[in-house]
XYZ file of C-alpha atoms in Angstrom:
728
model
C 8.695 -34.583 13.543
C 10.201 -36.048 10.181
C 11.636 -33.284 8.050
C 13.140 -35.547 5.171
C 11.735 -38.641 3.356
C 13.756 -42.053 2.966
C 15.674 -42.792 -0.054
C 17.982 -45.731 -1.318
C 21.631 -45.687 -2.017
C 23.195 -47.310 -5.162
C 23.185 -50.816 -3.682
C 19.568 -50.818 -2.968
C 19.854 -50.270 0.897
C 17.731 -47.779 2.691
C 19.673 -44.651 3.037
C 19.955 -42.850 6.510
C 17.198 -40.209 6.950
C 18.731 -36.643 7.062
C 16.947 -35.901 10.477
C 18.406 -39.063 12.043
C 21.829 -38.064 10.829
C 21.408 -34.590 12.373
C 20.105 -36.084 15.681
C 23.033 -38.413 15.793
C 25.481 -35.385 16.026
C 23.253 -33.591 18.423
C 21.291 -31.221 16.064
C 17.634 -30.647 16.262
C 15.242 -29.600 13.621
C 12.380 -27.125 13.892
C 10.075 -25.020 11.707
C 7.672 -22.239 12.303
C 4.024 -22.944 11.624
C 2.852 -19.403 11.252
C -0.978 -19.999 10.664
C -1.284 -22.028 13.690
C 1.264 -19.778 15.810
C 3.369 -22.841 16.807
C 6.929 -24.022 16.478
C 7.052 -27.655 15.327
C 10.070 -29.681 16.723
C 11.802 -32.971 16.361
C 12.604 -34.967 19.467
C 16.366 -33.680 19.628
C 15.248 -30.141 19.241
C 12.694 -30.540 22.145
C 15.448 -32.064 24.333
C 17.683 -29.073 23.653
C 14.882 -26.754 24.763
C 14.443 -28.857 27.929
C 11.199 -30.593 27.046
C 9.758 -34.016 26.816
C 11.233 -35.493 23.386
C 7.634 -36.719 22.693
C 6.494 -32.891 22.533
C 6.483 -32.137 18.953
C 4.749 -28.657 19.143
C 5.441 -25.553 21.205
C 3.277 -22.360 21.298
C 4.739 -19.194 20.544
C 3.934 -17.920 24.029
C 5.696 -21.031 25.443
C 8.733 -20.391 23.340
C 8.807 -16.834 24.732
C 8.819 -18.279 28.390
C 11.794 -20.370 27.633
C 14.117 -17.611 25.885
C 15.711 -14.663 27.372
C 13.338 -11.590 26.732
C 16.167 -9.758 24.906
C 16.971 -12.637 22.767
C 13.362 -13.423 21.839
C 12.967 -9.914 20.490
C 16.129 -10.407 18.609
C 15.153 -13.744 17.355
C 11.734 -12.521 16.141
C 13.240 -9.558 14.353
C 15.893 -11.719 12.756
C 13.200 -14.290 11.528
C 11.417 -11.471 9.967
C 14.419 -10.220 8.386
C 14.916 -13.594 6.952
C 11.752 -13.813 5.383
C 11.969 -10.256 3.899
C 15.550 -10.758 2.395
C 15.163 -14.580 1.711
C 18.704 -15.516 3.134
C 19.762 -17.498 6.299
C 20.807 -16.114 9.495
C 22.678 -17.444 12.360
C 21.791 -16.525 15.783
C 22.348 -17.446 19.419
C 19.859 -17.229 22.201
C 19.933 -17.949 25.873
C 17.518 -20.412 27.520
C 16.395 -19.784 30.959
C 15.218 -21.725 33.999
C 11.861 -21.191 35.659
C 13.487 -18.944 38.190
C 14.973 -16.686 35.371
C 18.570 -17.931 35.460
C 20.568 -18.982 32.542
C 20.363 -22.627 31.605
C 21.922 -22.971 28.239
C 22.789 -21.213 25.072
C 21.495 -22.544 21.714
C 22.650 -21.676 18.312
C 19.947 -21.482 15.833
C 20.320 -21.495 11.824
C 17.292 -19.697 10.429
C 16.568 -20.603 6.783
C 13.644 -18.702 4.948
C 10.904 -20.552 3.297
C 7.948 -19.328 1.138
C 6.861 -15.921 2.436
C 3.086 -16.779 1.729
C 3.269 -20.310 2.877
C 2.539 -22.046 6.149
C 6.271 -22.364 7.169
C 8.067 -19.039 6.385
C 10.968 -20.040 8.489
C 12.644 -23.393 9.430
C 16.182 -24.491 10.651
C 18.286 -26.366 13.022
C 19.391 -25.933 16.674
C 22.508 -26.964 18.385
C 24.217 -26.382 21.640
C 26.404 -23.165 21.734
C 29.328 -22.095 24.007
C 28.418 -21.320 27.419
C 30.208 -17.877 27.370
C 28.891 -17.094 23.655
C 25.741 -15.240 24.481
C 25.157 -13.289 21.050
C 25.899 -13.726 17.463
C 29.290 -12.000 17.157
C 29.194 -12.303 13.225
C 25.914 -10.326 12.591
C 25.115 -8.423 15.805
C 27.249 -5.480 16.724
C 25.574 -5.388 20.261
C 27.330 -8.704 21.308
C 29.465 -7.067 23.882
C 26.401 -5.304 25.426
C 24.455 -8.661 25.348
C 27.305 -10.448 27.299
C 27.223 -7.651 29.924
C 23.499 -8.271 30.263
C 24.154 -11.967 30.692
C 26.685 -11.311 33.404
C 24.297 -8.963 35.173
C 21.725 -11.962 34.885
C 24.332 -14.372 36.720
C 24.743 -12.109 39.597
C 22.684 -12.915 42.749
C 20.302 -10.478 44.310
C 19.316 -7.303 42.523
C 22.770 -6.656 41.371
C 24.318 -3.275 40.457
C 22.707 -0.719 38.010
C 23.233 -1.439 34.509
C 26.075 0.534 32.678
C 25.077 3.883 30.986
C 25.870 2.322 27.469
C 23.168 -0.316 27.966
C 20.640 2.203 29.038
C 21.411 4.180 25.969
C 21.101 1.115 23.807
C 17.624 0.388 25.387
C 16.643 4.020 24.803
C 17.673 3.651 21.045
C 15.487 0.462 20.696
C 12.631 2.162 22.106
C 13.076 5.079 19.955
C 13.262 3.090 17.014
C 9.969 1.296 17.892
C 8.343 4.673 18.469
C 9.886 5.857 14.981
C 8.298 2.702 13.267
C 4.807 3.510 14.838
C 5.008 7.302 13.717
C 6.207 6.278 10.358
C 3.453 3.726 9.837
C 0.828 6.318 10.805
C 2.265 8.959 8.506
C 2.441 6.594 5.593
C -1.084 5.367 6.095
C -2.320 8.967 6.084
C -0.588 9.810 2.870
C -3.159 9.670 0.175
C -1.039 10.428 -3.122
C 2.370 9.465 -4.365
C 3.710 12.845 -3.873
C 2.486 12.898 -0.137
C 4.109 9.478 0.372
C 7.335 10.756 -0.932
C 7.382 13.827 1.210
C 6.728 11.557 4.233
C 9.651 9.262 3.413
C 11.850 12.184 2.768
C 11.139 13.533 6.400
C 11.693 10.187 8.174
C 14.357 10.483 10.804
C 15.542 7.030 11.833
C 17.038 7.100 15.444
C 20.779 6.559 15.158
C 21.166 6.186 11.447
C 18.963 8.685 9.407
C 19.553 8.673 5.635
C 20.659 11.707 3.805
C 19.382 10.802 0.427
C 16.466 8.757 -0.695
C 15.051 7.453 -4.043
C 12.135 5.394 -4.989
C 12.516 3.337 -8.241
C 9.641 2.107 -10.131
C 9.267 -0.393 -13.140
C 7.971 0.683 -16.589
C 8.065 -2.372 -18.923
C 11.816 -3.518 -18.988
C 13.150 -0.217 -17.635
C 13.855 0.934 -14.199
C 12.645 4.567 -13.471
C 12.769 7.123 -10.557
C 9.333 7.870 -8.957
C 10.851 10.351 -6.603
C 13.967 11.357 -4.853
C 15.224 13.695 -2.082
C 18.653 14.722 -1.185
C 20.079 14.605 -4.645
C 20.780 17.215 -7.378
C 17.998 18.585 -9.624
C 17.801 16.173 -12.700
C 19.614 13.374 -10.858
C 16.915 10.853 -11.878
C 17.886 10.986 -15.375
C 20.757 8.847 -15.217
C 18.561 6.115 -13.256
C 16.379 5.465 -16.468
C 17.988 2.244 -17.423
C 17.265 -1.289 -18.463
C 16.379 -3.938 -15.681
C 19.362 -6.043 -16.702
C 21.907 -3.318 -15.808
C 24.491 -3.955 -13.123
C 22.994 -1.454 -10.823
C 21.982 -2.185 -7.305
C 18.277 -1.214 -7.645
C 18.017 -3.078 -10.912
C 19.361 -6.218 -9.236
C 16.880 -5.710 -6.190
C 13.871 -5.482 -8.705
C 15.126 -8.578 -10.502
C 15.760 -10.714 -7.539
C 13.643 -9.335 -4.765
C 16.477 -9.298 -2.328
C 17.812 -6.272 -0.278
C 21.266 -5.295 -1.097
C 23.279 -3.464 1.869
C 26.688 -1.579 0.900
C 28.498 -0.552 4.054
C 31.256 1.463 2.247
C 32.293 3.045 -0.836
C 34.859 0.269 -1.494
C 32.231 -2.449 -1.202
C 30.054 -0.679 -3.701
C 32.802 -0.215 -6.011
C 33.846 -3.773 -5.765
C 30.437 -5.232 -6.282
C 29.005 -2.850 -8.803
C 32.034 -1.334 -10.839
C 30.131 -0.574 -13.912
C 27.606 1.788 -12.124
C 29.675 2.942 -9.190
C 30.268 6.329 -10.956
C 26.420 7.061 -10.678
C 26.856 7.219 -6.774
C 30.467 8.449 -6.607
C 29.558 12.185 -7.088
C 26.952 12.274 -4.227
C 29.521 11.950 -1.383
C 27.549 9.026 0.491
C 29.412 6.391 2.636
C 26.658 3.503 2.929
C 23.732 2.590 0.873
C 20.790 0.354 1.341
C 18.604 -0.979 -1.624
C 15.368 -2.684 -0.541
C 12.655 -4.371 -2.496
C 9.296 -2.740 -2.570
C 6.903 -5.805 -2.501
C 3.045 -5.712 -2.907
C 1.057 -8.967 -3.295
C 4.036 -11.177 -3.413
C 5.460 -8.925 -6.544
C 8.430 -6.745 -6.431
C 7.334 -3.498 -7.990
C 10.316 -1.311 -7.392
C 13.005 -0.529 -5.071
C 13.822 1.977 -2.322
C 17.245 3.559 -1.942
C 18.513 5.007 1.349
C 21.879 6.615 1.281
C 23.992 7.781 4.156
C 26.941 10.341 4.637
C 28.275 8.267 7.571
C 29.327 4.682 7.550
C 26.639 2.280 8.643
C 27.307 -1.303 9.558
C 23.746 -2.379 8.875
C 23.149 -4.508 12.032
C 20.279 -7.017 12.257
C 18.247 -4.231 14.097
C 19.175 -1.750 11.522
C 18.189 -3.968 8.527
C 14.963 -4.883 10.267
C 14.081 -1.235 10.739
C 14.782 -0.547 6.961
C 12.868 -3.650 5.915
C 9.884 -2.635 7.934
C 9.866 0.857 6.453
C 10.137 -0.613 2.848
C 7.238 -2.851 3.532
C 5.225 0.273 4.841
C 6.449 2.343 1.884
C 5.515 -0.360 -0.651
C 1.847 -0.661 0.711
C 1.544 3.079 0.910
C 2.633 3.600 -2.613
C 0.322 0.946 -3.801
C -2.541 2.517 -1.972
C -1.777 5.918 -3.401
C -1.603 4.572 -6.955
C -5.050 3.097 -6.371
C -6.456 6.276 -5.071
C -4.880 8.400 -7.803
C -6.280 5.760 -10.443
C -9.716 6.184 -8.915
C -9.783 9.912 -8.715
C -8.654 9.843 -12.387
C -11.651 7.845 -13.246
C -13.765 10.185 -11.108
C -12.725 13.153 -12.894
C -13.236 11.745 -16.261
C -16.869 10.500 -15.246
C -17.512 14.039 -13.736
C -16.282 15.907 -16.934
C -18.439 13.621 -19.020
C -21.466 14.770 -16.906
C -20.570 18.562 -17.397
C -22.226 21.455 -15.793
C -24.433 22.748 -18.263
C -27.521 21.903 -20.422
C -28.691 22.596 -23.949
C -30.290 26.134 -24.212
C -33.777 25.898 -25.214
C -36.347 28.683 -24.804
C -39.051 27.798 -22.245
C -36.897 25.844 -19.870
C -33.770 26.489 -17.630
C -31.893 23.725 -16.265
C -29.326 23.515 -13.298
C -27.290 20.620 -12.135
C -25.145 19.586 -9.305
C -22.992 16.617 -8.421
C -21.357 16.241 -5.061
C -19.278 13.176 -4.367
C -18.744 11.254 -1.238
C -16.035 12.452 1.156
C -13.848 9.190 0.539
C -10.991 8.770 -1.796
C -13.228 8.052 -4.855
C -14.816 11.081 -5.982
C -17.780 9.763 -7.899
C -20.051 7.019 -6.960
C -23.231 5.482 -8.510
C -25.266 8.793 -8.910
C -25.684 10.478 -12.230
C -27.631 13.039 -14.099
C -27.873 13.795 -17.940
C -29.575 16.244 -20.267
C -30.271 15.239 -23.741
C -31.317 17.640 -26.742
C -34.026 15.647 -28.406
C -35.401 16.255 -32.166
C -38.246 18.599 -32.416
C -36.952 21.042 -29.760
C -37.649 18.708 -27.066
C -35.454 17.943 -23.992
C -34.843 14.671 -22.017
C -33.701 14.927 -18.393
C -32.399 11.963 -16.512
C -31.345 11.258 -12.979
C -30.353 7.919 -11.589
C -28.352 6.175 -8.799
C -26.639 2.823 -9.139
C -26.254 0.753 -6.032
C -22.945 1.159 -4.340
C -20.156 3.787 -3.892
C -17.209 1.836 -5.250
C -15.281 1.774 -8.503
C -17.592 -0.946 -9.786
C -20.558 1.326 -9.168
C -18.802 4.156 -10.866
C -18.130 1.905 -13.848
C -21.623 0.665 -14.194
C -23.101 4.201 -13.765
C -20.971 5.471 -16.774
C -21.981 2.605 -18.918
C -25.806 2.840 -17.908
C -25.785 6.651 -18.363
C -24.251 6.221 -21.868
C -26.977 3.500 -22.806
C -29.696 5.787 -21.514
C -28.394 8.716 -23.580
C -28.185 6.459 -26.598
C -31.860 5.281 -26.102
C -33.144 8.511 -25.725
C -31.329 9.921 -28.822
C -32.933 7.083 -30.727
C -36.436 8.540 -29.903
C -37.819 5.856 -27.806
C -40.684 6.899 -25.377
C -39.931 7.264 -21.787
C -41.239 3.845 -20.809
C -39.270 2.095 -23.534
C -36.038 3.955 -22.523
C -36.275 2.491 -19.122
C -37.122 -0.924 -20.109
C -34.249 -1.283 -22.369
C -31.916 0.323 -19.888
C -33.170 -2.372 -17.235
C -32.184 -5.157 -19.551
C -28.882 -3.615 -20.414
C -27.903 -3.135 -16.490
C -28.920 -6.903 -15.984
C -26.735 -7.918 -18.631
C -23.857 -5.957 -17.160
C -24.264 -7.173 -13.622
C -27.050 -9.401 -12.211
C -26.216 -8.423 -8.606
C -26.598 -4.555 -8.777
C -29.729 -2.348 -9.514
C -30.254 1.390 -10.176
C -32.983 3.865 -9.576
C -33.964 6.371 -12.291
C -36.300 8.958 -13.434
C -36.537 9.909 -17.170
C -38.486 12.985 -18.360
C -39.196 13.935 -21.834
C -40.176 17.585 -21.894
C -41.655 20.086 -24.595
C -40.282 23.607 -23.313
C -42.788 25.608 -25.126
C -45.883 23.788 -24.240
C -44.559 22.941 -20.598
C -45.750 19.222 -21.022
C -43.681 16.528 -19.259
C -43.921 12.800 -19.899
C -42.340 10.957 -16.788
C -41.280 7.355 -16.332
C -39.893 6.365 -12.971
C -38.051 3.212 -11.787
C -37.938 3.126 -8.003
C -36.535 6.474 -7.736
C -37.683 9.297 -5.149
C -40.633 11.292 -6.423
C -39.967 14.688 -7.816
C -40.861 17.831 -6.100
C -42.795 20.899 -7.582
C -42.117 24.331 -6.363
C -44.800 26.668 -7.280
C -44.174 30.486 -8.181
C -45.201 31.693 -4.505
C -42.758 29.115 -2.834
C -45.273 26.246 -2.142
C -43.417 22.935 -2.481
C -45.249 19.719 -3.297
C -43.856 16.164 -3.723
C -45.381 15.010 -7.122
C -46.452 11.439 -6.772
C -45.456 9.710 -10.121
C -46.321 6.161 -11.099
C -43.360 3.944 -11.464
C -42.059 0.460 -11.818
C -39.238 -1.711 -9.985
C -35.619 -0.217 -10.029
C -33.695 -1.032 -13.249
C -31.998 -4.426 -13.354
C -34.210 -6.311 -10.875
C -36.751 -8.114 -13.209
C -35.745 -6.875 -16.740
C -38.242 -9.322 -18.356
C -41.319 -8.438 -16.443
C -40.891 -4.616 -15.673
C -43.362 -2.129 -16.761
C -42.898 1.630 -16.465
C -46.121 3.623 -16.780
C -45.993 7.162 -18.110
C -47.355 10.119 -16.108
C -48.250 13.218 -18.224
C -48.378 16.699 -16.492
C -47.729 20.223 -17.358
C -45.177 22.398 -15.837
C -46.538 25.732 -15.281
C -44.712 28.969 -15.924
C -42.564 29.860 -13.019
C -42.677 26.342 -11.383
C -39.473 24.482 -10.607
C -39.185 20.762 -10.590
C -36.640 19.246 -8.444
C -35.234 15.769 -9.107
C -32.610 14.445 -6.739
C -30.944 11.188 -5.456
C -31.451 10.268 -1.847
C -28.146 11.649 -0.716
C -29.601 15.103 -0.653
C -32.385 13.873 1.671
C -31.095 11.123 3.813
C -27.883 12.694 5.068
C -26.799 13.910 8.470
C -29.073 11.329 10.309
C -32.267 12.317 8.524
C -34.882 9.942 7.025
C -36.998 10.723 3.988
C -39.467 12.614 5.972
C -37.266 14.963 8.043
C -35.012 15.239 5.052
C -37.752 16.450 2.930
C -38.739 19.103 5.389
C -35.229 20.429 5.270
C -35.163 20.515 1.548
C -38.621 22.239 1.548
C -37.496 24.927 4.021
C -34.577 25.744 1.757
C -36.814 25.774 -1.565
C -39.722 27.785 -0.402
C -38.499 31.203 0.596
C -38.305 34.099 -1.979
C -38.554 34.386 -5.720
C -36.518 31.953 -7.950
C -34.747 34.352 -10.434
C -31.510 32.667 -10.052
C -31.683 28.733 -10.516
C -28.031 28.238 -9.871
C -28.311 30.080 -6.590
C -31.211 27.826 -5.594
C -28.985 24.726 -6.571
C -26.092 25.983 -4.323
C -28.539 26.676 -1.536
C -29.811 23.074 -1.566
C -26.220 21.817 -1.504
C -25.280 24.193 1.439
C -28.190 23.059 3.509
C -26.732 19.437 3.371
C -23.051 19.902 3.705
C -22.296 23.646 4.697
C -20.318 26.202 2.822
C -17.791 24.606 0.679
C -15.227 27.332 1.795
C -15.357 25.933 5.254
C -14.732 22.286 4.190
C -11.214 20.725 4.104
C -10.988 18.211 1.289
C -10.143 14.935 2.756
C -10.564 16.009 6.471
C -13.125 14.105 8.553
C -15.420 16.944 8.514
C -15.680 16.535 4.778
C -16.770 12.926 4.869
C -20.135 12.658 3.266
C -22.314 9.677 3.707
C -23.668 9.387 0.108
C -22.992 11.129 -3.092
C -25.673 13.661 -4.516
C -26.902 14.221 -8.009
C -29.489 17.212 -8.286
C -31.297 18.528 -11.300
C -33.590 21.496 -11.212
C -35.944 22.195 -14.181
C -37.857 25.626 -14.358
C -40.577 26.593 -16.841
C -39.999 30.081 -18.399
C -42.402 32.329 -20.136
C -42.174 32.369 -23.944
C -43.521 35.563 -25.777
C -46.505 37.081 -24.418
C -47.872 33.999 -22.718
C -50.253 35.279 -19.748
C -48.914 34.430 -16.246
C -50.584 31.421 -14.608
C -52.532 31.226 -11.418
C -50.553 31.360 -8.111
C -50.774 27.596 -7.672
C -51.933 24.726 -9.910
C -52.292 21.142 -9.637
C -52.809 18.961 -12.754
C -52.938 15.123 -12.606
C -54.900 12.161 -14.084
C -56.203 8.884 -12.656
C -56.613 6.008 -14.977
C -59.149 3.276 -14.559
C -56.432 0.954 -13.209
C -54.858 3.379 -10.956
C -57.305 3.926 -7.864
C -54.397 4.288 -5.579
C -53.542 7.636 -7.294
C -56.545 9.104 -5.535
C -54.581 8.951 -2.373
C -51.798 10.945 -3.876
C -54.151 13.629 -5.209
C -55.715 14.140 -1.898
C -52.125 14.610 -0.394
C -51.153 17.061 -3.007
C -54.192 19.186 -2.750
C -53.510 19.510 0.904
C -50.039 20.617 0.061
C -51.110 23.528 -2.182
C -53.744 24.503 0.606
C -51.248 24.356 3.379
C -51.708 28.082 4.417
C -55.572 28.309 3.671
C -57.031 30.404 6.367
C -60.210 27.989 6.793
C -59.168 24.493 8.065
C -62.803 23.186 7.370
C -62.344 24.264 3.581
C -59.251 22.189 3.208
C -61.014 19.033 4.601
C -64.095 19.689 2.424
C -61.944 20.159 -0.676
C -60.136 16.882 -0.087
C -63.331 15.164 0.407
C -64.987 16.440 -2.651
C -61.918 15.764 -4.924
C -61.969 12.190 -3.666
C -65.564 11.727 -4.229
C -65.480 13.124 -7.770
C -62.500 11.157 -8.760
C -63.916 7.894 -7.358
C -67.240 8.550 -9.245
C -65.508 8.813 -12.479
C -63.725 5.397 -11.931
C -66.975 3.710 -10.698
C -69.554 5.089 -13.076
C -67.627 5.478 -16.322
C -64.962 3.603 -18.351
C -62.783 6.510 -18.617
C -59.753 8.265 -16.943
C -60.324 11.346 -14.655
C -58.441 14.482 -15.146
C -58.080 16.791 -12.082
C -57.138 20.509 -12.419
C -57.055 22.707 -9.311
C -56.182 26.343 -9.408
C -55.524 28.566 -6.434
C -55.646 32.285 -7.254
C -55.797 35.797 -5.392
C -54.072 37.337 -2.597
C -53.866 35.568 0.720
C -56.931 35.764 2.750
C -59.037 36.424 -0.406
C -58.125 33.491 -2.421
C -60.273 31.392 -4.494
C -59.905 27.509 -5.100
C -61.296 26.135 -8.380
C -61.166 22.421 -8.867
C -62.334 20.664 -12.173
C -62.757 17.004 -12.640
C -63.196 15.949 -16.289
C -63.834 12.671 -18.052
C -64.865 11.508 -21.687
C -68.219 10.116 -20.735
C -71.316 11.920 -22.165
C -73.485 10.739 -19.486
C -74.179 13.934 -16.994
C -74.790 13.273 -13.348
C -78.205 13.767 -11.797
C -78.995 15.082 -8.372
C -80.705 12.160 -6.185
C -81.810 11.838 -2.783
C -80.099 8.684 -1.654
C -81.526 6.663 1.466
C -79.594 5.710 4.470
C -78.291 2.604 3.197
C -77.603 3.639 -0.384
C -74.029 3.066 -1.552
C -73.983 6.086 -4.152
C -75.616 9.136 -5.225
C -74.088 11.481 -2.599
C -71.584 13.282 -4.867
C -73.651 16.041 -5.930
C -75.251 16.500 -2.608
C -71.893 16.890 -1.005
C -71.049 19.556 -3.545
C -74.048 21.667 -2.955
C -73.396 21.473 0.939
C -69.653 21.923 1.060
C -68.766 24.223 -1.776
C -69.500 27.946 -2.398
C -70.160 27.273 -5.908
C -70.316 24.202 -8.219
C -71.683 23.029 -11.543
C -71.416 20.581 -14.464
C -70.514 21.522 -17.791
C -70.537 19.370 -21.102
C -67.312 19.434 -23.088
C -66.474 18.642 -26.762
C -65.753 15.022 -25.530
C -67.237 14.302 -22.111
C -68.023 16.610 -19.197
C -66.511 18.656 -16.300
C -67.894 18.898 -12.719
C -66.252 21.831 -10.981
C -66.586 23.438 -7.534
C -65.021 26.805 -5.959
C -64.248 27.551 -2.299
C -63.630 31.359 -1.319
C -61.107 31.771 1.548
C -63.016 35.071 2.502
C -66.487 33.593 2.735
C -68.060 34.546 5.938
C -70.083 31.218 6.312
C -67.468 28.436 5.203
C -68.791 25.150 4.546
C -68.635 22.663 7.322
C -68.369 18.978 7.622
C -70.017 18.827 10.990
């Protein structure tokens, strides 16, 4: 392996290569290739390791087999320390034979490279003294290691190791356990204050600090983020420019740790700022850089009342804690920034709605259980001119900060389009183009409703969102199928959002929600809908807020039993919920118990299927099953006849009135055609002409009424009729 390039001397003759010079004096050259997990060697270094000089690479596992286990652990920790502190280290290691006996002592010089490059450590190797088995200059455990080597030289099992060696091994194991516990505790800390509390309670085996401080950087000044073990207000003197001759400031400037083993060393190296530390009765100090993403963002001070020599092991422990502390603080800062964003977005949605006579609104937002307390779900209530109301609910794809940011922008845009007076379809079309311009890879679902509170009329446009649910005054819940287009942002230039018109009856409640309310806890859309229906159906809805709370409890349980941030509080998806109730105005008469109102246009034959389903829903507790089948068949026939024989849309109104067991169902299907139907006797192969025949057979009463514009065909079914119609 060639470590240096050739050059020429002043006379023009080729100069000797540096690696050749080193090899001529018995020095080998090596470097650690971290991405490949190998050590690259030159021929001399291979010879020193007892390998073939032609072998230029050595796996880390192969190197471990050649070096004494104690020395390999020390070598690895020293290499990591060299990378962290960016300064060279000199260390001696013992090479072993295949049978585990000492073969040679090597002296290694470790020089740090780029921490983020492929070669973070490189250096030279040369033979050491046979009786020098440890680095006397940097490792205070040299005597212990020499005793271990003596034991290693003895034949047979040998005597038991001295008590001091056992204590040293116990201390190392305690420090390893400490680092595991410290890493776990710091990983679980979610805020800056929690991180500081964890650091303040760290008890390092053998050399626990008595005073701690975490420094941050604000512009060109050094500040104190938090401290422990100092007097109240002690952070004030530490607000200083970064060019001050203070250890923490120098650490931030250089990115290198500073260890001060005695007050005399502190006073000699930093005389200008020594008075800041003199009053705290400490004997040793360690200032370590806090590095994230290759950038020094602060410093950590660990101060000790008893002298500490800061051995290689102790420095390695402190450097490891500093790295974990830096990552924990960065994570906490990110969490706190996200939570600040969450709180701002949630405050912008608010909890109330404009007060208008005729309608009451209740809203809820429940975030996911992660660190981010807002996702892509939102709702909005907009007060429009003319005593009208716009209610919106939507869901941007994703649950990250980007989704929350898109949600805030999209919600603002929809609010602006509504305030400008655009119709529901135009609001969604503009919002779709707006979202596509923000992010072409994300989409959003949405329902936009323009409501007239006094008349109860709703104009609904839907973009891929779950259908609304209608709760009737007696507790019957129906999924109201609403025409819609693609989600916002998918095809902004080609999207069309049809508008559905309906009337919300007095006492009826419309529920709008995002899929988090339904598809939570292992539920799909069907089973989740059953759960929601069971909560909405019982009892009168005098308190809309209580109904909203009940729906949230059905999904997540009582809020008082949840611990924020605990695993039991983790939610799969955030939830937006909006309830809209029609209230009586003046002396308006109470409506029938249940009512179904919808229209089917000429180009919407698929809506006939939705009409059949909704009719079955309002007849779910009808006493006569054949009546239900008959009503569904007649409605399907009458709606289809309008689409086939006229060029008009069909309007369906179904009223259910009376006490259970004695109720009456009246269904009216109207259109604007003046041509009245005629009863015929269709042949066996006829494709039409059976509508009025079926009416006369299956209904208790029926008729045809001309209207000012068009006609109305109606039929009635009596629940108490002794001879119900039959399809058999």
